[in-house]
């Protein structure tokens, strides 16, 4: 049995605050984890309170602003 926990509601709200203003944001809870949609496109999956961001051209400028190095 794993010690990992599912993503908490508090953490998904934190993720929401971080991406506020990038578009229409919504999420869907699936199997204890969350898929975050921006403008109806799946962009972030959050598993065990860790966000995984899909690399998309439409948000690449955000990486530069936030000094994220994604190759």
mmCIF file of N, CA and C in Angstrom:
data_model
loop_
_atom_site.group_PDB
_atom_site.id
_atom_site.type_symbol
_atom_site.label_atom_id
_atom_site.label_comp_id
_atom_site.label_asym_id
_atom_site.label_seq_id
_atom_site.Cartn_x
_atom_site.Cartn_y
_atom_site.Cartn_z
ATOM 1 N N UNK A 1 0.840 -1.190 0.000
ATOM 2 C CA UNK A 1 0.000 0.000 0.000
ATOM 3 C C UNK A 1 0.878 1.244 0.000
ATOM 4 N N UNK A 2 0.498 2.244 -0.772
ATOM 5 C CA UNK A 2 1.290 3.457 -0.935
ATOM 6 C C UNK A 2 0.992 4.470 0.167
ATOM 7 N N UNK A 3 2.015 5.257 0.545
ATOM 8 C CA UNK A 3 1.850 6.325 1.525
ATOM 9 C C UNK A 3 1.411 7.629 0.879
ATOM 10 N N UNK A 4 1.365 7.669 -0.436
ATOM 11 C CA UNK A 4 1.014 8.900 -1.135
ATOM 12 C C UNK A 4 -0.461 9.221 -0.928
ATOM 13 N N UNK A 5 -0.733 10.530 -0.863
ATOM 14 C CA UNK A 5 -2.105 10.972 -0.710
ATOM 15 C C UNK A 5 -2.589 11.613 -2.007
ATOM 16 N N UNK A 6 -3.877 11.648 -2.171
ATOM 17 C CA UNK A 6 -4.450 12.328 -3.332
ATOM 18 C C UNK A 6 -4.282 13.830 -3.157
ATOM 19 N N UNK A 7 -4.409 14.557 -4.234
ATOM 20 C CA UNK A 7 -4.297 16.006 -4.201
ATOM 21 C C UNK A 7 -5.391 16.583 -3.309
ATOM 22 N N UNK A 8 -5.013 17.540 -2.488
ATOM 23 C CA UNK A 8 -5.965 18.166 -1.576
ATOM 24 C C UNK A 8 -6.696 19.319 -2.256
ATOM 25 N N UNK A 9 -7.881 19.611 -1.768
ATOM 26 C CA UNK A 9 -8.641 20.755 -2.282
ATOM 27 C C UNK A 9 -7.890 22.059 -2.046
ATOM 28 N N UNK A 10 -7.191 22.151 -0.933
ATOM 29 C CA UNK A 10 -6.419 23.355 -0.634
ATOM 30 C C UNK A 10 -5.324 23.575 -1.680
ATOM 31 N N UNK A 11 -4.693 22.499 -2.102
ATOM 32 C CA UNK A 11 -3.620 22.645 -3.082
ATOM 33 C C UNK A 11 -4.168 23.032 -4.453
ATOM 34 N N UNK A 12 -5.288 22.454 -4.855
ATOM 35 C CA UNK A 12 -5.845 22.817 -6.158
ATOM 36 C C UNK A 12 -6.287 24.274 -6.156
ATOM 37 N N UNK A 13 -6.765 24.782 -5.029
ATOM 38 C CA UNK A 13 -7.105 26.203 -4.928
ATOM 39 C C UNK A 13 -5.848 27.069 -5.037
ATOM 40 N N UNK A 14 -4.740 26.605 -4.469
ATOM 41 C CA UNK A 14 -3.459 27.310 -4.602
ATOM 42 C C UNK A 14 -3.031 27.376 -6.070
ATOM 43 N N UNK A 15 -3.169 26.273 -6.792
ATOM 44 C CA UNK A 15 -2.828 26.244 -8.220
ATOM 45 C C UNK A 15 -3.693 27.252 -8.973
ATOM 46 N N UNK A 16 -4.980 27.279 -8.646
ATOM 47 C CA UNK A 16 -5.885 28.233 -9.285
ATOM 48 C C UNK A 16 -5.414 29.664 -9.093
ATOM 49 N N UNK A 17 -5.009 30.003 -7.882
ATOM 50 C CA UNK A 17 -4.539 31.366 -7.602
ATOM 51 C C UNK A 17 -3.298 31.699 -8.408
ATOM 52 N N UNK A 18 -2.443 30.717 -8.633
ATOM 53 C CA UNK A 18 -1.201 30.944 -9.365
ATOM 54 C C UNK A 18 -1.442 31.214 -10.849
ATOM 55 N N UNK A 19 -2.498 30.658 -11.412
ATOM 56 C CA UNK A 19 -2.736 30.828 -12.850
ATOM 57 C C UNK A 19 -3.904 31.771 -13.132
ATOM 58 N N UNK A 20 -4.384 32.437 -12.121
ATOM 59 C CA UNK A 20 -5.489 33.386 -12.278
ATOM 60 C C UNK A 20 -5.159 34.410 -13.364
ATOM 61 N N UNK A 21 -6.105 34.636 -14.251
ATOM 62 C CA UNK A 21 -5.932 35.641 -15.288
ATOM 63 C C UNK A 21 -5.407 35.121 -16.614
ATOM 64 N N UNK A 22 -5.118 33.818 -16.710
ATOM 65 C CA UNK A 22 -4.592 33.286 -17.979
ATOM 66 C C UNK A 22 -5.702 32.860 -18.937
ATOM 67 N N UNK A 23 -6.924 32.873 -18.468
ATOM 68 C CA UNK A 23 -8.052 32.466 -19.288
ATOM 69 C C UNK A 23 -9.150 31.909 -18.413
ATOM 70 N N UNK A 24 -10.099 31.257 -19.039
ATOM 71 C CA UNK A 24 -11.184 30.632 -18.292
ATOM 72 C C UNK A 24 -10.667 29.324 -17.686
ATOM 73 N N UNK A 25 -10.683 29.234 -16.382
ATOM 74 C CA UNK A 25 -10.089 28.102 -15.669
ATOM 75 C C UNK A 25 -11.183 27.271 -15.008
ATOM 76 N N UNK A 26 -11.046 25.968 -15.149
ATOM 77 C CA UNK A 26 -11.915 25.036 -14.432
ATOM 78 C C UNK A 26 -11.126 23.765 -14.165
ATOM 79 N N UNK A 27 -11.632 22.946 -13.280
ATOM 80 C CA UNK A 27 -10.963 21.672 -13.021
ATOM 81 C C UNK A 27 -11.987 20.571 -12.871
ATOM 82 N N UNK A 28 -11.504 19.356 -13.044
ATOM 83 C CA UNK A 28 -12.337 18.177 -12.885
ATOM 84 C C UNK A 28 -11.577 17.181 -12.030
ATOM 85 N N UNK A 29 -12.238 16.705 -11.004
ATOM 86 C CA UNK A 29 -11.610 15.715 -10.123
ATOM 87 C C UNK A 29 -11.801 14.332 -10.728
ATOM 88 N N UNK A 30 -10.688 13.593 -10.827
ATOM 89 C CA UNK A 30 -10.725 12.251 -11.392
ATOM 90 C C UNK A 30 -9.839 11.333 -10.565
ATOM 91 N N UNK A 31 -10.410 10.331 -9.976
ATOM 92 C CA UNK A 31 -9.654 9.332 -9.214
ATOM 93 C C UNK A 31 -8.810 9.959 -8.116
ATOM 94 N N UNK A 32 -9.328 10.991 -7.479
ATOM 95 C CA UNK A 32 -8.608 11.646 -6.387
ATOM 96 C C UNK A 32 -7.605 12.682 -6.847
ATOM 97 N N UNK A 33 -7.445 12.856 -8.130
ATOM 98 C CA UNK A 33 -6.515 13.844 -8.692
ATOM 99 C C UNK A 33 -7.312 14.834 -9.533
ATOM 100 N N UNK A 34 -6.630 15.841 -10.079
ATOM 101 C CA UNK A 34 -7.333 16.898 -10.794
ATOM 102 C C UNK A 34 -6.729 17.160 -12.168
ATOM 103 N N UNK A 35 -7.604 17.420 -13.126
ATOM 104 C CA UNK A 35 -7.197 17.930 -14.430
ATOM 105 C C UNK A 35 -7.656 19.379 -14.458
ATOM 106 N N UNK A 36 -6.728 20.292 -14.772
ATOM 107 C CA UNK A 36 -7.043 21.712 -14.848
ATOM 108 C C UNK A 36 -7.138 22.096 -16.319
ATOM 109 N N UNK A 37 -8.224 22.743 -16.663
ATOM 110 C CA UNK A 37 -8.476 23.182 -18.029
ATOM 111 C C UNK A 37 -8.359 24.697 -18.099
ATOM 112 N N UNK A 38 -7.690 25.186 -19.122
ATOM 113 C CA UNK A 38 -7.635 26.618 -19.410
ATOM 114 C C UNK A 38 -8.253 26.797 -20.785
ATOM 115 N N UNK A 39 -9.315 27.597 -20.837
ATOM 116 C CA UNK A 39 -10.066 27.787 -22.081
ATOM 117 C C UNK A 39 -10.474 26.448 -22.691
ATOM 118 N N UNK A 40 -10.950 25.556 -21.839
ATOM 119 C CA UNK A 40 -11.447 24.228 -22.216
ATOM 120 C C UNK A 40 -10.385 23.295 -22.779
ATOM 121 N N UNK A 41 -9.111 23.605 -22.558
ATOM 122 C CA UNK A 41 -8.027 22.707 -22.976
ATOM 123 C C UNK A 41 -7.338 22.161 -21.731
ATOM 124 N N UNK A 42 -7.103 20.845 -21.673
ATOM 125 C CA UNK A 42 -6.390 20.293 -20.517
ATOM 126 C C UNK A 42 -4.935 20.758 -20.541
ATOM 127 N N UNK A 43 -4.529 21.467 -19.501
ATOM 128 C CA UNK A 43 -3.203 22.060 -19.471
ATOM 129 C C UNK A 43 -2.366 21.534 -18.306
ATOM 130 N N UNK A 44 -2.999 21.290 -17.176
ATOM 131 C CA UNK A 44 -2.268 20.870 -15.983
ATOM 132 C C UNK A 44 -2.965 19.669 -15.372
ATOM 133 N N UNK A 45 -2.187 18.657 -15.040
ATOM 134 C CA UNK A 45 -2.708 17.578 -14.213
ATOM 135 C C UNK A 45 -1.982 17.684 -12.878
ATOM 136 N N UNK A 46 -2.749 17.579 -11.810
ATOM 137 C CA UNK A 46 -2.177 17.688 -10.471
ATOM 138 C C UNK A 46 -2.344 16.339 -9.791
ATOM 139 N N UNK A 47 -1.219 15.706 -9.462
ATOM 140 C CA UNK A 47 -1.205 14.394 -8.819
ATOM 141 C C UNK A 47 -0.385 14.471 -7.540
ATOM 142 N N UNK A 48 -0.964 14.037 -6.444
ATOM 143 C CA UNK A 48 -0.266 14.043 -5.153
ATOM 144 C C UNK A 48 0.320 15.415 -4.833
ATOM 145 N N UNK A 49 -0.475 16.455 -5.095
ATOM 146 C CA UNK A 49 -0.083 17.846 -4.848
ATOM 147 C C UNK A 49 1.136 18.277 -5.659
ATOM 148 N N UNK A 50 1.320 17.692 -6.828
ATOM 149 C CA UNK A 50 2.396 18.083 -7.742
ATOM 150 C C UNK A 50 1.767 18.397 -9.094
ATOM 151 N N UNK A 51 1.933 19.654 -9.597
ATOM 152 C CA UNK A 51 1.375 19.987 -10.900
ATOM 153 C C UNK A 51 2.312 19.581 -12.037
ATOM 154 N N UNK A 52 1.745 19.026 -13.068
ATOM 155 C CA UNK A 52 2.477 18.694 -14.286
ATOM 156 C C UNK A 52 1.844 19.500 -15.407
ATOM 157 N N UNK A 53 2.626 20.383 -16.019
ATOM 158 C CA UNK A 53 2.108 21.327 -17.006
ATOM 159 C C UNK A 53 2.402 20.825 -18.414
ATOM 160 N N UNK A 54 1.378 20.822 -19.243
ATOM 161 C CA UNK A 54 1.527 20.430 -20.634
ATOM 162 C C UNK A 54 2.243 21.552 -21.379
ATOM 163 N N UNK A 55 3.233 21.208 -22.155
ATOM 164 C CA UNK A 55 3.993 22.199 -22.920
ATOM 165 C C UNK A 55 3.175 22.614 -24.139
ATOM 166 N N UNK A 56 2.740 23.882 -24.139
ATOM 167 C CA UNK A 56 1.928 24.409 -25.230
ATOM 168 C C UNK A 56 2.501 25.732 -25.710
ATOM 169 N N UNK A 57 2.468 25.951 -27.014
ATOM 170 C CA UNK A 57 2.949 27.217 -27.571
ATOM 171 C C UNK A 57 2.174 28.408 -27.034
ATOM 172 N N UNK A 58 0.874 28.243 -26.785
ATOM 173 C CA UNK A 58 0.046 29.371 -26.363
ATOM 174 C C UNK A 58 0.385 29.868 -24.956
ATOM 175 N N UNK A 59 1.137 29.103 -24.178
ATOM 176 C CA UNK A 59 1.506 29.560 -22.834
ATOM 177 C C UNK A 59 3.024 29.644 -22.638
ATOM 178 N N UNK A 60 3.788 29.521 -23.706
ATOM 179 C CA UNK A 60 5.242 29.527 -23.557
ATOM 180 C C UNK A 60 5.767 30.857 -23.027
ATOM 181 N N UNK A 61 5.074 31.963 -23.305
ATOM 182 C CA UNK A 61 5.513 33.253 -22.778
ATOM 183 C C UNK A 61 5.417 33.292 -21.255
ATOM 184 N N UNK A 62 4.491 32.537 -20.690
ATOM 185 C CA UNK A 62 4.367 32.480 -19.227
ATOM 186 C C UNK A 62 5.595 31.835 -18.605
ATOM 187 N N UNK A 63 6.187 30.875 -19.297
ATOM 188 C CA UNK A 63 7.385 30.237 -18.763
ATOM 189 C C UNK A 63 8.497 31.257 -18.612
ATOM 190 N N UNK A 64 8.646 32.126 -19.596
ATOM 191 C CA UNK A 64 9.678 33.147 -19.557
ATOM 192 C C UNK A 64 9.438 34.144 -18.446
ATOM 193 N N UNK A 65 8.175 34.572 -18.293
ATOM 194 C CA UNK A 65 7.821 35.541 -17.248
ATOM 195 C C UNK A 65 8.116 34.965 -15.879
ATOM 196 N N UNK A 66 7.796 33.694 -15.674
ATOM 197 C CA UNK A 66 7.966 33.065 -14.371
ATOM 198 C C UNK A 66 9.292 32.330 -14.222
ATOM 199 N N UNK A 67 10.186 32.510 -15.189
ATOM 200 C CA UNK A 67 11.529 31.943 -15.172
ATOM 201 C C UNK A 67 11.519 30.428 -14.999
ATOM 202 N N UNK A 68 10.628 29.775 -15.733
ATOM 203 C CA UNK A 68 10.552 28.324 -15.723
ATOM 204 C C UNK A 68 11.313 27.809 -16.936
ATOM 205 N N UNK A 69 12.160 26.836 -16.732
ATOM 206 C CA UNK A 69 12.961 26.289 -17.828
ATOM 207 C C UNK A 69 12.318 24.987 -18.299
ATOM 208 N N UNK A 70 11.542 25.075 -19.366
ATOM 209 C CA UNK A 70 10.908 23.891 -19.942
ATOM 210 C C UNK A 70 11.429 23.721 -21.348
ATOM 211 N N UNK A 71 11.967 22.558 -21.632
ATOM 212 C CA UNK A 71 12.549 22.289 -22.953
ATOM 213 C C UNK A 71 11.627 21.463 -23.788
#
